[in-house]
Coordinates of C-alpha atoms and ligand atoms in Angstrom, one line a residue:
M1 CA -19.0 192.8 237.5
R2 CA -19.3 195.4 234.8
R3 CA -21.9 198.2 235.1
S4 CA -23.3 197.1 231.7
S5 CA -23.7 193.5 233.1
Q6 CA -26.4 194.9 235.4
W7 CA -28.5 195.1 232.2
Y8 CA -27.2 192.2 230.2
A9 CA -26.1 189.4 232.6
G10 CA -28.6 186.7 233.7
T11 CA -31.4 184.6 232.3
D12 CA -34.3 186.6 233.4
R13 CA -36.8 188.4 231.1
N14 CA -35.2 191.9 231.6
A15 CA -31.8 190.7 230.7
Y16 CA -33.3 188.9 227.6
I17 CA -34.9 192.2 226.5
H18 CA -31.7 194.3 227.0
R19 CA -29.6 191.9 225.0
A20 CA -32.1 190.9 222.3
W21 CA -32.9 194.4 221.1
M22 CA -29.0 195.3 221.1
R23 CA -27.9 192.2 219.1
R24 CA -28.4 193.4 215.5
G25 CA -25.0 192.2 214.4
L26 CA -23.0 192.5 217.5
P27 CA -20.7 189.4 218.1
A28 CA -22.0 186.6 220.3
D29 CA -19.7 187.4 223.2
A30 CA -20.7 191.1 223.2
F31 CA -22.6 190.7 226.5
D32 CA -20.2 188.4 228.2
G33 CA -18.6 191.2 230.3
R34 CA -16.8 193.1 227.6
P35 CA -16.6 196.9 228.4
H36 CA -19.5 198.8 226.6
I37 CA -18.2 202.2 225.5
A38 CA -20.4 205.1 224.6
I39 CA -19.1 207.5 222.1
A40 CA -20.9 210.8 223.2
N41 CA -20.7 212.4 219.9
T42 CA -21.6 216.1 219.2
A43 CA -21.4 215.7 215.4
S44 CA -24.2 217.7 213.8
D45 CA -24.7 219.4 210.4
L46 CA -25.8 222.5 212.5
T47 CA -22.6 222.5 214.5
P48 CA -20.2 223.1 211.5
C49 CA -17.1 222.9 213.7
N50 CA -18.1 219.4 214.8
M51 CA -19.3 218.0 211.4
H52 CA -16.3 215.8 211.1
L53 CA -16.7 214.0 214.4
D54 CA -18.6 211.0 212.8
E55 CA -15.3 210.2 211.1
V56 CA -13.4 210.5 214.3
A57 CA -15.9 208.3 216.1
E58 CA -15.2 205.5 213.4
H59 CA -11.6 205.5 214.4
V60 CA -12.4 205.5 218.1
K61 CA -14.6 202.5 217.4
R62 CA -11.8 200.6 215.8
G63 CA -9.6 201.2 218.8
V64 CA -12.4 200.1 221.2
W65 CA -13.0 196.8 219.2
E66 CA -9.3 196.1 219.0
A67 CA -9.0 196.4 222.8
G68 CA -11.9 194.0 223.4
G69 CA -14.7 196.6 224.0
V70 CA -18.0 197.2 222.4
P71 CA -18.3 200.8 220.9
L72 CA -21.7 202.4 220.8
N73 CA -22.4 205.8 219.1
L74 CA -24.5 208.1 221.3
P75 CA -25.5 211.3 219.6
V76 CA -25.8 214.1 222.3
V77 CA -27.0 217.7 222.2
S78 CA -24.7 219.7 220.1
L79 CA -24.2 223.5 220.0
G80 CA -23.1 225.4 217.0
E81 CA -21.6 228.6 218.4
T82 CA -22.3 230.6 215.3
Q83 CA -25.8 229.2 214.6
V84 CA -27.9 229.0 217.7
R85 CA -29.9 231.9 219.2
P86 CA -29.9 233.7 221.4
T87 CA -26.6 232.3 222.6
A88 CA -24.9 228.8 222.7
M89 CA -24.3 229.4 226.4
L90 CA -27.9 229.3 227.3
W91 CA -27.8 225.7 226.2
R92 CA -24.5 224.6 227.8
N93 CA -26.1 223.5 231.0
M94 CA -28.9 221.8 229.1
A95 CA -26.4 219.9 227.0
A96 CA -24.6 218.8 230.0
M97 CA -27.7 217.8 231.9
A98 CA -29.1 215.8 229.0
T99 CA -25.7 214.1 228.4
E100 CA -25.3 213.3 232.0
E101 CA -28.7 211.6 232.2
M102 CA -28.2 209.6 229.0
L103 CA -24.8 208.4 230.2
R104 CA -26.3 207.3 233.4
A105 CA -29.4 205.8 232.0
N106 CA -27.7 203.6 229.4
P107 CA -25.9 200.3 229.9
I108 CA -22.3 201.6 229.4
D109 CA -19.1 201.2 231.4
G110 CA -17.1 204.1 230.0
V111 CA -17.4 207.0 227.6
V112 CA -15.4 208.8 224.9
L113 CA -16.4 212.4 224.6
L114 CA -16.2 213.9 221.2
G115 CA -16.4 217.8 221.2
G116 CA -14.9 220.8 219.5
C117 CA -17.1 223.9 219.1
D118 CA -17.0 226.1 222.2
K119 CA -19.6 224.8 224.5
T120 CA -19.4 221.2 223.6
I121 CA -16.2 220.1 225.4
P122 CA -17.3 222.0 228.6
A123 CA -20.8 220.5 228.5
L124 CA -19.3 217.0 228.0
L125 CA -16.8 217.4 230.9
M126 CA -19.5 218.7 233.1
A127 CA -21.7 215.7 232.3
A128 CA -18.8 213.1 232.7
A129 CA -18.0 214.7 236.0
S130 CA -21.4 214.3 237.4
V131 CA -21.8 210.7 236.3
D132 CA -18.2 209.9 237.1
L133 CA -17.9 207.0 234.7
P134 CA -14.4 206.4 233.1
A135 CA -14.2 209.0 230.4
V136 CA -11.7 210.5 228.0
V137 CA -12.0 213.4 225.6
V138 CA -11.0 213.5 221.9
P139 CA -10.9 217.2 221.0
G140 CA -12.1 217.7 217.4
G141 CA -9.2 219.9 216.6
P142 CA -8.8 223.3 214.9
M143 CA -9.3 224.2 211.3
L144 CA -6.3 224.8 208.9
T145 CA -5.3 228.4 208.3
G146 CA -7.2 230.2 205.6
H147 CA -5.8 233.1 203.6
F148 CA -7.2 236.3 202.0
R149 CA -5.1 238.5 199.9
G150 CA -2.0 236.6 200.9
S151 CA -2.5 237.0 204.6
P152 CA -3.8 234.4 207.1
L153 CA -7.3 234.9 208.4
G154 CA -8.1 234.2 212.0
C155 CA -11.6 232.8 212.5
G156 CA -13.7 235.1 214.5
T157 CA -10.8 237.6 215.4
D158 CA -10.4 238.7 211.8
V159 CA -14.2 239.0 211.4
W160 CA -14.2 241.6 214.2
A161 CA -11.1 243.3 212.9
L162 CA -12.4 243.5 209.3
S163 CA -16.0 244.6 210.3
E164 CA -14.5 247.4 212.3
E165 CA -12.5 248.4 209.2
V166 CA -15.8 248.5 207.2
R167 CA -17.3 250.7 210.0
A168 CA -14.3 252.9 209.9
G169 CA -14.6 253.2 206.1
T170 CA -11.1 251.9 205.5
L171 CA -12.4 248.5 203.8
T172 CA -15.2 248.3 201.2
E173 CA -18.1 246.0 201.9
A174 CA -17.3 244.1 198.8
E175 CA -13.8 243.3 200.0
F176 CA -15.3 242.3 203.3
L177 CA -17.7 239.9 201.7
R178 CA -14.9 238.4 199.5
S179 CA -12.9 237.3 202.7
E180 CA -15.9 235.2 203.8
S181 CA -15.2 232.1 201.7
S182 CA -11.5 232.3 202.6
M183 CA -12.0 232.1 206.4
I184 CA -13.1 228.5 206.8
R185 CA -10.5 226.5 205.0
S186 CA -11.1 223.0 206.5
K187 CA -13.0 220.9 208.9
G188 CA -12.4 221.8 212.6
H189 CA -13.2 224.5 215.0
C190 CA -11.9 228.1 215.1
N191 CA -8.2 228.4 214.6
T192 CA -7.5 231.3 216.9
M193 CA -6.9 231.0 220.7
G194 CA -10.7 231.2 221.2
T195 CA -12.8 229.2 223.5
A196 CA -12.9 226.0 221.4
S197 CA -9.0 225.9 221.1
T198 CA -8.6 226.8 224.8
M199 CA -10.9 224.2 226.0
G200 CA -9.7 221.5 223.8
L201 CA -6.1 222.2 225.1
L202 CA -7.3 222.6 228.8
A203 CA -9.1 219.1 228.5
E204 CA -5.6 217.7 228.0
V205 CA -4.1 219.7 230.8
L206 CA -6.9 218.5 233.1
G207 CA -5.7 215.1 232.3
M208 CA -8.7 214.0 230.3
T209 CA -7.1 213.3 226.8
L210 CA -4.6 211.0 225.5
P211 CA -1.3 212.9 226.0
G212 CA -0.3 214.8 222.9
L213 CA -3.8 214.7 221.4
A214 CA -5.0 218.2 221.8
G215 CA -4.2 220.8 219.3
I216 CA -3.7 218.5 216.4
P217 CA -5.6 220.1 213.5
A218 CA -8.9 218.4 212.5
A219 CA -7.6 217.6 209.0
D220 CA -4.3 216.1 210.3
S221 CA -4.3 212.3 210.1
R222 CA -2.6 212.1 213.4
L223 CA -6.0 213.1 215.0
L224 CA -7.5 210.0 213.6
A225 CA -4.6 207.8 214.9
G226 CA -5.1 209.5 218.2
A227 CA -8.8 208.7 218.1
H228 CA -8.0 205.0 217.5
E229 CA -5.6 204.9 220.4
T230 CA -8.1 206.6 222.6
G231 CA -10.5 203.8 221.9
G232 CA -8.0 201.4 223.5
L233 CA -7.3 203.7 226.3
V234 CA -10.9 204.0 227.5
V235 CA -11.2 200.1 227.6
D236 CA -8.1 200.2 229.8
L237 CA -9.7 203.0 231.9
V238 CA -12.8 200.7 232.5
K239 CA -10.7 197.8 233.5
R240 CA -8.7 199.9 235.9
G241 CA -11.8 201.8 237.1
R242 CA -10.2 205.1 236.8
R243 CA -12.8 207.9 236.9
P244 CA -12.9 211.6 236.1
S245 CA -12.9 212.5 239.9
Q246 CA -9.5 210.7 240.2
V247 CA -8.1 212.7 237.2
M248 CA -9.6 216.2 237.6
T249 CA -8.4 217.2 241.0
R250 CA -7.6 220.6 242.4
G251 CA -4.0 220.2 241.2
S252 CA -5.4 219.5 237.7
F253 CA -7.4 222.6 237.7
L254 CA -4.6 224.7 239.0
N255 CA -2.4 223.3 236.1
A256 CA -5.2 224.4 233.7
I257 CA -5.0 227.9 235.1
V258 CA -1.3 228.1 234.6
A259 CA -1.8 226.7 231.0
L260 CA -4.6 229.2 230.3
A261 CA -2.3 232.1 231.1
A262 CA 0.7 230.8 229.2
L263 CA -1.4 230.1 226.1
G264 CA -3.3 233.4 226.3
G265 CA -6.6 231.4 226.4
S266 CA -10.2 232.6 226.4
T267 CA -11.8 234.3 229.4
N268 CA -14.6 231.8 228.8
A269 CA -12.5 229.2 230.3
V270 CA -12.9 230.8 233.8
I271 CA -16.6 230.1 233.7
H272 CA -16.3 226.6 232.2
L273 CA -13.6 225.4 234.6
L274 CA -15.5 226.7 237.6
A275 CA -18.6 224.9 236.3
I276 CA -16.6 221.5 235.8
A277 CA -15.0 221.9 239.2
G278 CA -18.4 222.5 240.7
R279 CA -19.7 219.2 239.4
L280 CA -16.7 217.4 241.1
G281 CA -16.8 219.1 244.4
V282 CA -13.3 220.5 243.7
D283 CA -12.6 223.6 245.8
L284 CA -11.9 226.1 243.1
D285 CA -12.9 229.8 242.9
Q286 CA -12.5 232.7 240.7
D287 CA -9.8 234.2 242.8
D288 CA -7.7 231.1 242.0
F289 CA -7.4 232.4 238.5
D290 CA -5.8 235.6 239.7
R291 CA -3.7 233.9 242.5
T292 CA -2.3 231.1 240.3
G293 CA -2.5 232.6 236.8
S294 CA -1.9 236.3 236.9
G295 CA 1.9 236.0 237.3
V296 CA 2.3 233.4 234.6
P297 CA 4.0 234.7 231.4
L298 CA 2.3 234.7 228.1
L299 CA 4.3 232.4 225.8
V300 CA 2.1 231.8 222.8
D301 CA 1.8 234.4 220.1
L302 CA -1.7 233.5 218.8
Q303 CA -4.6 235.5 217.7
P304 CA -6.5 237.3 219.2
A305 CA -3.8 238.5 221.5
G306 CA -1.0 238.0 219.0
R307 CA -0.3 236.9 215.4
F308 CA -0.3 233.3 214.7
L309 CA -3.0 230.6 214.5
M310 CA -3.5 226.9 215.9
D311 CA -1.9 225.3 213.0
D312 CA 1.3 227.4 213.7
L313 CA 1.1 226.3 217.4
Y314 CA 1.0 222.6 216.6
R315 CA 3.9 223.1 214.1
A316 CA 5.9 224.9 216.7
G317 CA 5.7 222.1 219.2
G318 CA 2.1 222.3 220.4
L319 CA 0.8 222.2 223.9
H320 CA 3.6 220.1 225.3
A321 CA 6.3 222.6 224.2
V322 CA 4.3 225.4 226.1
L323 CA 3.9 223.3 229.2
R324 CA 7.5 222.3 229.2
Q325 CA 8.4 225.9 229.7
V326 CA 6.2 226.3 232.8
H327 CA 6.7 222.8 234.1
D328 CA 8.0 224.0 237.3
L329 CA 4.6 225.8 237.9
L330 CA 2.6 222.6 237.4
D331 CA 1.4 220.2 240.0
P332 CA 3.7 217.2 239.7
E333 CA 1.0 214.9 241.3
A334 CA -1.8 215.6 238.9
I335 CA -2.4 212.6 236.8
T336 CA -3.9 212.1 233.3
V337 CA -6.2 209.3 232.2
T338 CA -3.1 207.3 231.6
G339 CA -2.5 207.1 235.4
R340 CA 0.8 209.0 235.0
P341 CA 1.4 212.5 235.9
L342 CA 0.8 215.2 233.3
V343 CA 4.5 216.4 233.8
D344 CA 5.8 213.0 232.9
S345 CA 4.4 213.3 229.3
L346 CA 6.4 216.5 228.8
G347 CA 9.8 214.9 228.5
D348 CA 12.4 217.1 226.7
V349 CA 10.0 218.4 224.0
R350 CA 11.4 221.4 222.2
I351 CA 10.1 224.5 220.7
H352 CA 10.5 224.5 216.9
D353 CA 9.5 228.0 216.2
A354 CA 10.3 230.5 218.9
E355 CA 8.2 233.2 217.2
V356 CA 5.1 231.2 217.9
I357 CA 6.0 229.6 221.3
R358 CA 8.3 232.0 223.2
P359 CA 10.9 230.5 225.5
R360 CA 10.3 231.3 229.2
P361 CA 13.1 233.9 229.4
R362 CA 11.5 235.8 226.4
P363 CA 7.8 235.9 227.1
L364 CA 5.4 238.1 225.1
R365 CA 4.2 239.4 228.5
D366 CA 5.4 238.8 232.0
H367 CA 2.0 238.7 233.7
A368 CA -0.6 237.2 231.4
G369 CA -3.2 235.5 233.4
I370 CA -6.8 236.6 234.1
A371 CA -7.1 239.5 236.6
V372 CA -10.1 239.4 239.0
L373 CA -11.4 242.9 239.9
Y374 CA -13.6 243.9 242.8
G375 CA -15.2 247.1 243.8
N376 CA -18.4 248.8 244.3
L377 CA -19.4 248.0 240.7
A378 CA -18.6 244.3 241.0
P379 CA -19.0 243.1 244.7
D380 CA -18.7 239.5 243.5
G381 CA -16.0 240.1 241.0
A382 CA -15.3 240.7 237.4
V383 CA -12.6 239.5 235.1
I384 CA -10.2 241.0 232.5
K385 CA -7.7 239.6 230.3
P386 CA -4.8 242.1 230.4
A387 CA -2.9 240.4 227.6
A388 CA -5.8 241.3 225.2
A389 CA -6.1 244.9 226.5
S390 CA -4.3 248.1 225.7
P391 CA -1.6 248.7 228.3
H392 CA -2.5 252.5 228.5
L393 CA -6.0 251.7 229.5
L394 CA -5.3 249.3 232.3
K395 CA -5.6 252.3 234.8
H396 CA -8.3 254.6 233.6
R397 CA -10.9 257.1 234.9
G398 CA -13.7 258.2 232.7
P399 CA -17.4 259.1 232.3
A400 CA -19.8 256.2 231.8
V401 CA -21.9 255.9 228.7
V402 CA -24.5 253.3 229.6
F403 CA -26.6 251.1 227.4
D404 CA -29.4 249.1 228.9
S405 CA -29.5 246.3 226.5
V406 CA -28.0 245.1 223.3
E407 CA -30.9 246.6 221.5
D408 CA -30.4 249.9 223.1
L409 CA -26.7 249.6 222.1
H410 CA -27.6 249.0 218.5
A411 CA -30.1 251.8 218.3
R412 CA -27.7 254.5 219.7
L413 CA -24.1 253.5 219.1
D414 CA -23.9 254.9 215.7
D415 CA -25.7 258.1 216.4
P416 CA -23.3 260.9 215.5
D417 CA -24.8 262.9 218.4
L418 CA -23.9 260.3 221.0
D419 CA -22.0 262.1 223.7
V420 CA -18.8 260.0 223.8
T421 CA -15.1 260.6 223.8
P422 CA -12.1 258.4 223.7
D423 CA -12.0 258.6 227.5
S424 CA -15.6 257.4 228.0
V425 CA -16.3 254.0 229.6
L426 CA -18.8 252.1 227.5
I427 CA -21.1 250.1 229.9
L428 CA -23.6 247.4 228.6
R429 CA -25.8 245.8 231.1
G430 CA -28.6 243.1 230.8
C431 CA -26.2 240.6 229.3
G432 CA -25.6 238.4 232.3
P433 CA -26.8 234.8 232.8
K434 CA -30.4 235.8 233.8
G435 CA -30.5 239.1 232.0
Y436 CA -30.2 238.1 228.3
P437 CA -30.7 235.2 229.2
G438 CA -27.7 233.0 228.7
M439 CA -24.8 235.5 229.0
P440 CA -23.9 236.1 225.4
E441 CA -20.6 237.1 224.0
V442 CA -21.3 240.8 223.5
S443 CA -19.0 242.4 226.1
N444 CA -16.5 243.6 223.5
L445 CA -19.0 246.1 222.2
P446 CA -18.2 247.8 219.1
L447 CA -16.7 251.4 219.2
P448 CA -18.8 254.4 218.1
P449 CA -18.1 255.1 214.4
K450 CA -17.2 258.7 215.1
L451 CA -14.4 257.6 217.3
L452 CA -13.3 254.9 214.9
A453 CA -13.0 257.7 212.3
Q454 CA -10.7 259.5 214.6
G455 CA -8.5 256.4 214.8
V456 CA -9.6 255.1 218.1
R457 CA -9.2 251.4 218.3
D458 CA -9.8 250.6 222.0
M459 CA -11.8 251.9 224.9
V460 CA -12.7 250.8 228.3
R461 CA -15.8 248.6 228.1
I462 CA -17.6 247.0 231.0
C463 CA -20.4 244.4 230.7
D464 CA -22.1 241.7 232.7
G465 CA -21.9 239.3 229.7
R466 CA -19.0 237.2 228.2
M467 CA -16.6 237.9 225.4
S468 CA -15.8 235.6 222.5
G469 CA -12.4 234.1 223.0
T470 CA -11.6 235.4 219.6
A471 CA -12.1 239.0 220.5
Y472 CA -9.8 241.5 222.2
G473 CA -9.8 244.9 223.8
T474 CA -9.8 246.5 227.3
V475 CA -13.0 244.7 228.3
V476 CA -14.1 244.0 231.9
L477 CA -16.6 241.2 231.8
H478 CA -18.5 238.7 233.9
V479 CA -19.5 241.5 236.2
A480 CA -21.2 239.9 239.2
P481 CA -23.8 240.2 240.4
E482 CA -25.3 241.1 236.9
A483 CA -27.7 243.9 236.6
A484 CA -30.7 241.7 236.2
A485 CA -29.8 240.0 239.6
G486 CA -29.7 243.3 241.4
G487 CA -26.0 244.1 240.9
P488 CA -24.9 247.7 241.2
L489 CA -24.3 247.8 237.5
A490 CA -28.0 248.4 237.1
K491 CA -27.7 251.7 239.0
V492 CA -25.0 253.4 237.1
R493 CA -26.0 256.5 235.1
T494 CA -24.5 258.0 232.1
G495 CA -22.0 260.5 233.2
D496 CA -21.0 258.8 236.5
M497 CA -17.2 258.5 236.8
I498 CA -15.8 255.0 236.5
I499 CA -12.4 254.0 237.8
L500 CA -10.6 250.9 236.4
D501 CA -7.4 250.0 238.1
V502 CA -6.3 246.6 236.9
P503 CA -2.9 246.7 238.8
G504 CA -4.9 247.4 242.0
R505 CA -7.6 244.9 241.0
R506 CA -10.4 247.6 241.4
L507 CA -13.5 248.4 239.5
D508 CA -15.6 251.3 241.0
V509 CA -18.1 254.0 240.3
E510 CA -17.0 257.2 241.9
L511 CA -20.1 257.7 244.2
P512 CA -20.4 257.8 248.0
D513 CA -21.5 254.4 249.4
E514 CA -24.7 255.9 250.7
E515 CA -25.7 257.4 247.4
L516 CA -25.0 254.1 245.5
A517 CA -27.0 252.2 248.2
A518 CA -29.9 254.7 248.0
R519 CA -30.2 254.6 244.1
Q520 CA -32.7 252.4 242.5
P521 CA -32.0 250.2 239.4
A522 CA -32.5 252.2 236.3
P523 CA -36.2 251.6 235.1
A524 CA -34.9 251.0 231.5
A525 CA -32.5 248.3 232.9
V526 CA -35.4 246.6 234.7
R527 CA -37.7 246.8 231.7
A528 CA -35.1 245.2 229.4
F529 CA -35.2 242.0 231.7
A530 CA -38.1 240.0 230.5
R531 CA -38.7 236.7 232.5
P532 CA -39.3 233.8 230.3
S533 CA -42.8 232.2 231.0
R534 CA -42.1 228.5 230.2
G535 CA -39.7 225.8 229.1
W536 CA -35.9 225.6 229.4
Q537 CA -35.4 229.3 229.4
R538 CA -37.6 229.7 232.5
L539 CA -35.9 226.8 234.4
Y540 CA -32.6 228.4 233.4
V541 CA -33.4 232.0 234.5
E542 CA -34.9 230.7 237.8
T543 CA -31.9 228.6 238.8
V544 CA -28.8 229.8 237.0
R545 CA -25.9 231.0 239.3
Q546 CA -23.8 233.9 238.7
A547 CA -20.6 234.0 236.5
N548 CA -18.3 234.0 239.5
T549 CA -19.4 230.5 240.3
G550 CA -19.5 229.1 236.7
A551 CA -23.1 229.9 235.8
D552 CA -24.3 226.4 236.4
L553 CA -27.9 225.7 237.4
D554 CA -28.0 225.6 241.3
F555 CA -29.4 222.0 241.3
L556 CA -26.8 220.6 238.9
I557 CA -23.8 221.3 241.1
G558 CA -22.2 218.1 242.3
S559 CA -22.5 214.5 241.2
S560 CA -25.1 211.8 241.2
G561 CA -22.7 209.1 240.2
D562 CA -23.5 206.3 237.8
H563 CA -26.0 204.2 239.8
V564 CA -29.5 203.7 238.6
P565 CA -31.5 201.9 241.3
R566 CA -34.6 200.8 239.4
E567 CA -35.3 198.6 236.3
S568 CA -37.2 199.7 233.4
H569 CA -39.6 196.9 233.0
Ligands
FES1 FE1 -17.3 226.7 216.6 FE2 -15.8 229.0 216.7 S1 -17.7 228.7 215.8 S2 -15.3 227.0 217.5

């Protein structure tokens, strides 16, 4: 018996009500045990990267009908990374919780998850993991490459680069503004290897998409064909009873970590993968990223670490060509929604442009994965993406220049009298999950203008927040515990010597243990943390866990399954 039949089958009053209100043009046999498929759709005019997903949904529907299912559009909470304040990450868990509850509450047998912009695919996967209904993702795909003055523009990455040039006085404001309308050339999400691109690709590596679908540009007709095919696939998934918990295993997550490194993907993937794994009860921790990923070579030359964009990656052979190069590092047992191992879909796929995707013997870097650092500044860990950092700064000792909040940073950074040198270590605190709240992407704090004017383009920066996947630099982020949760970052003072040792995996402040233990958090750091008094923000701050475990709410860890024991009438 289908799950939806628990609503629709029978002759009693409740079944009558459930069916009657749904008829509205559905065929007469729609309630005779056909799979009812929700299309969890994050299309929204306020999530510009996902605006086109209604069109994608129409093609999913065709495939569902064709395979004998009944497709049902289910708009879910959507998060526009560039639009919502204070940060989309504050709402990821809310979107996941709301989607989870709506999937469970409704008479559906399976779900197609339509996402794109940064937080949408993670939230959808967290929700699907906790309900554990047959589910498959259609990633919305990246934008086509835009150009300015004859050169490609990378969404996000080039905004940072161009705005730094304006601050350094090497680009006029008028030229900067002229680039604005060139950056967003088509529908789709950011075209750099930012968080959206990373999570779309990793959804496939986790096994949760039709093989070959991730990375197809949003404007490419092959995305719509793949959406159609996915509609048929989800009906098959329901018939076979294949659930996310059978697909997203520890092996799948380790495959995702290998892919994350080879692709040069976003550091945000660390938090999202940990959160998804937490919903499934998969034993995954932050150290797995270092153990499994740090030795993996970087093969993809995409911004922000490199030169090209997502359109180029697809043209060069796409995700499968990258995975083919590291297939010996992948778990051969990890399956996809098709029921077949991920590695079986790689076949003899070739690289078509070895500038964009490097063959394994000629990597861009030998050891590209996330490094996890520990020390007296980060007892529960911090992460750095060495591939996006300056090699000469990976071992560094320098005096701290501390900012207590983003507002403090903005107020003082441009001060010509700021006591800062290229050796200084910029520290920004108050930006963790509780502190901001929501853990914004501010860790790649801008450089002081007086140093930019001297030609300095990178410095060591340390923060308890996140970094945009489109950003780059020698940035230590996700410091845990964060300052607002009593982490030692709250005790650092300007002038303390900071030691970063990425090869040794250390992050320390050069202070005797007794002195650090005796110090109180800086009063300004405490003042900067205002506890919200009501609503979602209060619930979030009171229950959010730290970055090293995925920053999920403590009561959302795990799964409740799809069962609803009580009737509505
Ligand atoms: Fe949506 Fe970058 S703003 S993916």
